[in-house]
JSON list of C-alpha atoms in Angstrom, two decimals:
[
{"chain": "A", "resi": 9, "resn": "UNK", "atom": "CA", "xyz": [-14.85, 4.54, 18.12]},
{"chain": "A", "resi": 10, "resn": "UNK", "atom": "CA", "xyz": [-16.57, 1.31, 16.93]},
{"chain": "A", "resi": 11, "resn": "UNK", "atom": "CA", "xyz": [-17.03, 2.61, 13.66]},
{"chain": "A", "resi": 12, "resn": "UNK", "atom": "CA", "xyz": [-13.44, 4.78, 12.60]},
{"chain": "A", "resi": 13, "resn": "UNK", "atom": "CA", "xyz": [-12.24, 0.50, 13.55]},
{"chain": "A", "resi": 14, "resn": "UNK", "atom": "CA", "xyz": [-14.92, -0.29, 11.27]},
{"chain": "A", "resi": 15, "resn": "UNK", "atom": "CA", "xyz": [-13.94, 1.90, 8.76]},
{"chain": "A", "resi": 16, "resn": "UNK", "atom": "CA", "xyz": [-9.87, 1.08, 9.12]},
{"chain": "A", "resi": 17, "resn": "UNK", "atom": "CA", "xyz": [-10.34, -1.64, 8.67]},
{"chain": "A", "resi": 18, "resn": "UNK", "atom": "CA", "xyz": [-12.47, -1.47, 5.18]},
{"chain": "A", "resi": 19, "resn": "UNK", "atom": "CA", "xyz": [-9.97, 0.44, 4.12]},
{"chain": "A", "resi": 20, "resn": "UNK", "atom": "CA", "xyz": [-6.97, -2.55, 4.93]},
{"chain": "A", "resi": 21, "resn": "UNK", "atom": "CA", "xyz": [-9.39, -4.66, 3.29]},
{"chain": "A", "resi": 22, "resn": "UNK", "atom": "CA", "xyz": [-9.40, -1.91, 0.14]},
{"chain": "A", "resi": 23, "resn": "UNK", "atom": "CA", "xyz": [-5.86, -1.20, 0.63]},
{"chain": "A", "resi": 24, "resn": "UNK", "atom": "CA", "xyz": [-5.87, -4.79, -0.38]},
{"chain": "A", "resi": 25, "resn": "UNK", "atom": "CA", "xyz": [-6.96, -6.14, -3.47]},
{"chain": "A", "resi": 26, "resn": "UNK", "atom": "CA", "xyz": [-5.88, -2.04, -4.74]},
{"chain": "A", "resi": 27, "resn": "UNK", "atom": "CA", "xyz": [-2.70, -3.91, -4.22]},
{"chain": "A", "resi": 28, "resn": "UNK", "atom": "CA", "xyz": [-3.33, -7.67, -5.63]},
{"chain": "A", "resi": 29, "resn": "UNK", "atom": "CA", "xyz": [-4.98, -6.04, -8.57]},
{"chain": "A", "resi": 30, "resn": "UNK", "atom": "CA", "xyz": [-1.37, -4.07, -9.00]},
{"chain": "A", "resi": 31, "resn": "UNK", "atom": "CA", "xyz": [0.16, -7.41, -8.76]},
{"chain": "A", "resi": 32, "resn": "UNK", "atom": "CA", "xyz": [-1.63, -8.88, -11.06]},
{"chain": "A", "resi": 33, "resn": "UNK", "atom": "CA", "xyz": [-1.12, -6.55, -13.41]},
{"chain": "A", "resi": 34, "resn": "UNK", "atom": "CA", "xyz": [1.97, -6.81, -12.92]},
{"chain": "A", "resi": 35, "resn": "UNK", "atom": "CA", "xyz": [2.66, -10.85, -13.40]},
{"chain": "A", "resi": 36, "resn": "UNK", "atom": "CA", "xyz": [0.82, -10.45, -17.15]},
{"chain": "A", "resi": 37, "resn": "UNK", "atom": "CA", "xyz": [3.40, -7.26, -17.60]},
{"chain": "A", "resi": 38, "resn": "UNK", "atom": "CA", "xyz": [6.69, -8.25, -15.76]},
{"chain": "A", "resi": 39, "resn": "UNK", "atom": "CA", "xyz": [5.85, -12.38, -16.37]},
{"chain": "A", "resi": 40, "resn": "UNK", "atom": "CA", "xyz": [7.72, -14.15, -13.11]},
{"chain": "A", "resi": 41, "resn": "UNK", "atom": "CA", "xyz": [10.91, -15.27, -14.50]},
{"chain": "A", "resi": 42, "resn": "UNK", "atom": "CA", "xyz": [11.79, -19.35, -14.95]},
{"chain": "A", "resi": 43, "resn": "UNK", "atom": "CA", "xyz": [12.47, -21.86, -12.73]},
{"chain": "A", "resi": 44, "resn": "UNK", "atom": "CA", "xyz": [12.00, -23.57, -8.69]},
{"chain": "A", "resi": 45, "resn": "UNK", "atom": "CA", "xyz": [10.52, -21.08, -5.62]},
{"chain": "A", "resi": 46, "resn": "UNK", "atom": "CA", "xyz": [10.96, -23.59, -2.88]},
{"chain": "A", "resi": 47, "resn": "UNK", "atom": "CA", "xyz": [13.49, -21.15, -0.01]},
{"chain": "A", "resi": 48, "resn": "UNK", "atom": "CA", "xyz": [13.56, -17.62, 0.78]},
{"chain": "A", "resi": 49, "resn": "UNK", "atom": "CA", "xyz": [17.36, -18.11, -1.74]},
{"chain": "A", "resi": 50, "resn": "UNK", "atom": "CA", "xyz": [15.29, -18.60, -4.40]},
{"chain": "A", "resi": 51, "resn": "UNK", "atom": "CA", "xyz": [13.21, -15.68, -3.72]},
{"chain": "A", "resi": 52, "resn": "UNK", "atom": "CA", "xyz": [15.65, -13.26, -3.24]},
{"chain": "A", "resi": 53, "resn": "UNK", "atom": "CA", "xyz": [17.55, -13.97, -6.29]},
{"chain": "A", "resi": 54, "resn": "UNK", "atom": "CA", "xyz": [14.31, -12.48, -7.92]},
{"chain": "A", "resi": 55, "resn": "UNK", "atom": "CA", "xyz": [13.73, -9.86, -6.39]},
{"chain": "A", "resi": 56, "resn": "UNK", "atom": "CA", "xyz": [17.44, -9.36, -7.09]},
{"chain": "A", "resi": 57, "resn": "UNK", "atom": "CA", "xyz": [17.54, -9.25, -10.55]},
{"chain": "A", "resi": 58, "resn": "UNK", "atom": "CA", "xyz": [14.17, -7.86, -11.52]},
{"chain": "A", "resi": 59, "resn": "UNK", "atom": "CA", "xyz": [13.80, -5.17, -13.88]},
{"chain": "A", "resi": 60, "resn": "UNK", "atom": "CA", "xyz": [14.01, -1.45, -12.55]},
{"chain": "A", "resi": 61, "resn": "UNK", "atom": "CA", "xyz": [9.96, -1.11, -14.07]},
{"chain": "A", "resi": 62, "resn": "UNK", "atom": "CA", "xyz": [8.76, -4.12, -12.13]},
{"chain": "A", "resi": 63, "resn": "UNK", "atom": "CA", "xyz": [10.19, -2.06, -8.90]},
{"chain": "A", "resi": 64, "resn": "UNK", "atom": "CA", "xyz": [8.80, 0.96, -9.75]},
{"chain": "A", "resi": 65, "resn": "UNK", "atom": "CA", "xyz": [4.88, -1.18, -10.06]},
{"chain": "A", "resi": 66, "resn": "UNK", "atom": "CA", "xyz": [5.56, -2.64, -6.76]},
{"chain": "A", "resi": 67, "resn": "UNK", "atom": "CA", "xyz": [6.00, 0.62, -5.03]},
{"chain": "A", "resi": 68, "resn": "UNK", "atom": "CA", "xyz": [2.86, 2.24, -6.99]},
{"chain": "A", "resi": 69, "resn": "UNK", "atom": "CA", "xyz": [1.16, -1.16, -5.97]},
{"chain": "A", "resi": 70, "resn": "UNK", "atom": "CA", "xyz": [2.38, 0.53, -2.29]},
{"chain": "A", "resi": 71, "resn": "UNK", "atom": "CA", "xyz": [1.73, 4.37, -3.01]},
{"chain": "A", "resi": 72, "resn": "UNK", "atom": "CA", "xyz": [-2.07, 3.77, -4.40]},
{"chain": "A", "resi": 73, "resn": "UNK", "atom": "CA", "xyz": [-2.88, 1.19, -2.33]},
{"chain": "A", "resi": 74, "resn": "UNK", "atom": "CA", "xyz": [-2.15, 3.93, 0.74]},
{"chain": "A", "resi": 75, "resn": "UNK", "atom": "CA", "xyz": [-4.08, 6.34, -1.22]},
{"chain": "A", "resi": 76, "resn": "UNK", "atom": "CA", "xyz": [-6.78, 4.92, -2.13]},
{"chain": "A", "resi": 77, "resn": "UNK", "atom": "CA", "xyz": [-7.44, 3.40, 1.35]},
{"chain": "A", "resi": 78, "resn": "UNK", "atom": "CA", "xyz": [-6.98, 6.15, 3.27]},
{"chain": "A", "resi": 79, "resn": "UNK", "atom": "CA", "xyz": [-9.68, 7.89, 1.38]},
{"chain": "A", "resi": 80, "resn": "UNK", "atom": "CA", "xyz": [-12.53, 5.05, 2.09]},
{"chain": "A", "resi": 81, "resn": "UNK", "atom": "CA", "xyz": [-10.80, 4.64, 6.27]},
{"chain": "A", "resi": 82, "resn": "UNK", "atom": "CA", "xyz": [-12.12, 8.92, 6.37]},
{"chain": "A", "resi": 83, "resn": "UNK", "atom": "CA", "xyz": [-14.75, 8.32, 3.81]},
{"chain": "A", "resi": 84, "resn": "UNK", "atom": "CA", "xyz": [-16.23, 5.80, 6.02]},
{"chain": "A", "resi": 85, "resn": "UNK", "atom": "CA", "xyz": [-15.92, 7.20, 9.39]},
{"chain": "A", "resi": 86, "resn": "UNK", "atom": "CA", "xyz": [-17.26, 10.56, 10.62]},
{"chain": "A", "resi": 87, "resn": "UNK", "atom": "CA", "xyz": [-15.37, 12.19, 13.87]},
{"chain": "A", "resi": 88, "resn": "UNK", "atom": "CA", "xyz": [-11.67, 10.69, 13.41]},
{"chain": "A", "resi": 89, "resn": "UNK", "atom": "CA", "xyz": [-11.41, 10.41, 10.13]},
{"chain": "A", "resi": 90, "resn": "UNK", "atom": "CA", "xyz": [-7.75, 11.75, 9.45]},
{"chain": "A", "resi": 91, "resn": "UNK", "atom": "CA", "xyz": [-6.87, 9.93, 12.51]},
{"chain": "A", "resi": 92, "resn": "UNK", "atom": "CA", "xyz": [-7.99, 6.46, 10.11]},
{"chain": "A", "resi": 93, "resn": "UNK", "atom": "CA", "xyz": [-6.46, 7.70, 7.09]},
{"chain": "A", "resi": 94, "resn": "UNK", "atom": "CA", "xyz": [-3.51, 8.08, 8.63]},
{"chain": "A", "resi": 95, "resn": "UNK", "atom": "CA", "xyz": [-3.94, 4.74, 10.16]},
{"chain": "A", "resi": 96, "resn": "UNK", "atom": "CA", "xyz": [-4.39, 2.91, 6.95]},
{"chain": "A", "resi": 97, "resn": "UNK", "atom": "CA", "xyz": [-1.06, 4.45, 5.86]},
{"chain": "A", "resi": 98, "resn": "UNK", "atom": "CA", "xyz": [0.63, 3.73, 9.23]},
{"chain": "A", "resi": 99, "resn": "UNK", "atom": "CA", "xyz": [-0.52, 0.61, 8.46]},
{"chain": "A", "resi": 100, "resn": "UNK", "atom": "CA", "xyz": [1.15, -0.49, 5.50]},
{"chain": "A", "resi": 101, "resn": "UNK", "atom": "CA", "xyz": [3.68, 1.15, 6.67]},
{"chain": "A", "resi": 102, "resn": "UNK", "atom": "CA", "xyz": [4.95, -1.85, 8.81]},
{"chain": "A", "resi": 103, "resn": "UNK", "atom": "CA", "xyz": [3.77, -4.06, 5.31]},
{"chain": "A", "resi": 104, "resn": "UNK", "atom": "CA", "xyz": [6.24, -2.74, 4.05]},
{"chain": "A", "resi": 105, "resn": "UNK", "atom": "CA", "xyz": [9.03, -3.32, 6.67]},
{"chain": "A", "resi": 106, "resn": "UNK", "atom": "CA", "xyz": [7.68, -6.62, 7.21]},
{"chain": "A", "resi": 107, "resn": "UNK", "atom": "CA", "xyz": [8.24, -7.44, 3.61]},
{"chain": "A", "resi": 108, "resn": "UNK", "atom": "CA", "xyz": [11.77, -5.72, 4.15]},
{"chain": "A", "resi": 109, "resn": "UNK", "atom": "CA", "xyz": [12.62, -7.49, 6.17]},
{"chain": "A", "resi": 110, "resn": "UNK", "atom": "CA", "xyz": [11.92, -10.58, 5.02]},
{"chain": "A", "resi": 111, "resn": "UNK", "atom": "CA", "xyz": [12.48, -10.60, 2.09]},
{"chain": "A", "resi": 112, "resn": "UNK", "atom": "CA", "xyz": [15.41, -7.61, 0.66]},
{"chain": "A", "resi": 113, "resn": "UNK", "atom": "CA", "xyz": [14.64, -4.69, -1.35]},
{"chain": "A", "resi": 114, "resn": "UNK", "atom": "CA", "xyz": [16.60, -2.08, -2.96]},
{"chain": "A", "resi": 115, "resn": "UNK", "atom": "CA", "xyz": [16.81, -0.04, -0.61]},
{"chain": "A", "resi": 116, "resn": "UNK", "atom": "CA", "xyz": [15.25, 3.36, -2.73]},
{"chain": "A", "resi": 117, "resn": "UNK", "atom": "CA", "xyz": [11.86, 1.09, -2.55]},
{"chain": "A", "resi": 118, "resn": "UNK", "atom": "CA", "xyz": [11.75, 0.11, 0.80]},
{"chain": "A", "resi": 119, "resn": "UNK", "atom": "CA", "xyz": [12.72, 4.24, 1.63]},
{"chain": "A", "resi": 120, "resn": "UNK", "atom": "CA", "xyz": [10.55, 4.98, -0.44]},
{"chain": "A", "resi": 121, "resn": "UNK", "atom": "CA", "xyz": [7.25, 2.48, 0.63]},
{"chain": "A", "resi": 122, "resn": "UNK", "atom": "CA", "xyz": [8.51, 3.27, 4.66]},
{"chain": "A", "resi": 123, "resn": "UNK", "atom": "CA", "xyz": [7.79, 7.23, 3.74]},
{"chain": "A", "resi": 124, "resn": "UNK", "atom": "CA", "xyz": [5.32, 7.27, 0.93]},
{"chain": "A", "resi": 125, "resn": "UNK", "atom": "CA", "xyz": [1.98, 5.62, 2.16]},
{"chain": "A", "resi": 126, "resn": "UNK", "atom": "CA", "xyz": [1.26, 8.29, 5.52]},
{"chain": "A", "resi": 127, "resn": "UNK", "atom": "CA", "xyz": [1.12, 11.55, 3.07]},
{"chain": "A", "resi": 128, "resn": "UNK", "atom": "CA", "xyz": [-0.46, 9.94, 0.70]},
{"chain": "A", "resi": 129, "resn": "UNK", "atom": "CA", "xyz": [-3.03, 8.00, 2.99]},
{"chain": "A", "resi": 130, "resn": "UNK", "atom": "CA", "xyz": [-3.25, 11.66, 4.54]},
{"chain": "A", "resi": 131, "resn": "UNK", "atom": "CA", "xyz": [-4.04, 12.78, 0.77]},
{"chain": "A", "resi": 132, "resn": "UNK", "atom": "CA", "xyz": [-6.61, 10.66, 0.23]},
{"chain": "A", "resi": 133, "resn": "UNK", "atom": "CA", "xyz": [-8.32, 11.36, 4.12]},
{"chain": "A", "resi": 134, "resn": "UNK", "atom": "CA", "xyz": [-7.90, 15.05, 2.88]},
{"chain": "A", "resi": 135, "resn": "UNK", "atom": "CA", "xyz": [-9.60, 14.77, 0.07]},
{"chain": "A", "resi": 136, "resn": "UNK", "atom": "CA", "xyz": [-12.79, 13.66, 1.95]},
{"chain": "A", "resi": 137, "resn": "UNK", "atom": "CA", "xyz": [-12.46, 16.12, 4.02]},
{"chain": "A", "resi": 138, "resn": "UNK", "atom": "CA", "xyz": [-12.81, 19.20, 1.23]},
{"chain": "A", "resi": 139, "resn": "UNK", "atom": "CA", "xyz": [-15.36, 16.90, -0.24]},
{"chain": "A", "resi": 140, "resn": "UNK", "atom": "CA", "xyz": [-16.77, 17.71, 3.04]},
{"chain": "A", "resi": 141, "resn": "UNK", "atom": "CA", "xyz": [-16.72, 20.43, 3.43]},
{"chain": "A", "resi": 142, "resn": "UNK", "atom": "CA", "xyz": [-18.39, 21.34, 0.27]},
{"chain": "A", "resi": 143, "resn": "UNK", "atom": "CA", "xyz": [-21.06, 20.42, 0.94]},
{"chain": "A", "resi": 144, "resn": "UNK", "atom": "CA", "xyz": [-22.36, 21.68, 3.95]}
]
């Protein structure tokens, strides 16, 4: 059980690193507009005026992070591989919901951000199970 919890934590660390890395590349591809970020209203205005490509890039970061984090969690867990992978997906969904609650996003982005991470984390875990079965 402790190994499973540890694998979920490491899966989340990998997922967060993937999100941060993709966000860094995204700020290079889609630079922030000039202006101040003094309060939430300024940030909400920037998100509202962001190009669709930037929003898709952020969504892709969430989804890629779910897949990679689920893969890592399943790979490191011994007993509850799929449970660990799905737990990472659920934690990412909770993060997306919190993010959307604090900062308004387009509805399509929030919907895909809530629907996508758990199946992709499952896919990452399934990849580990297929490899483990092939090695037997």
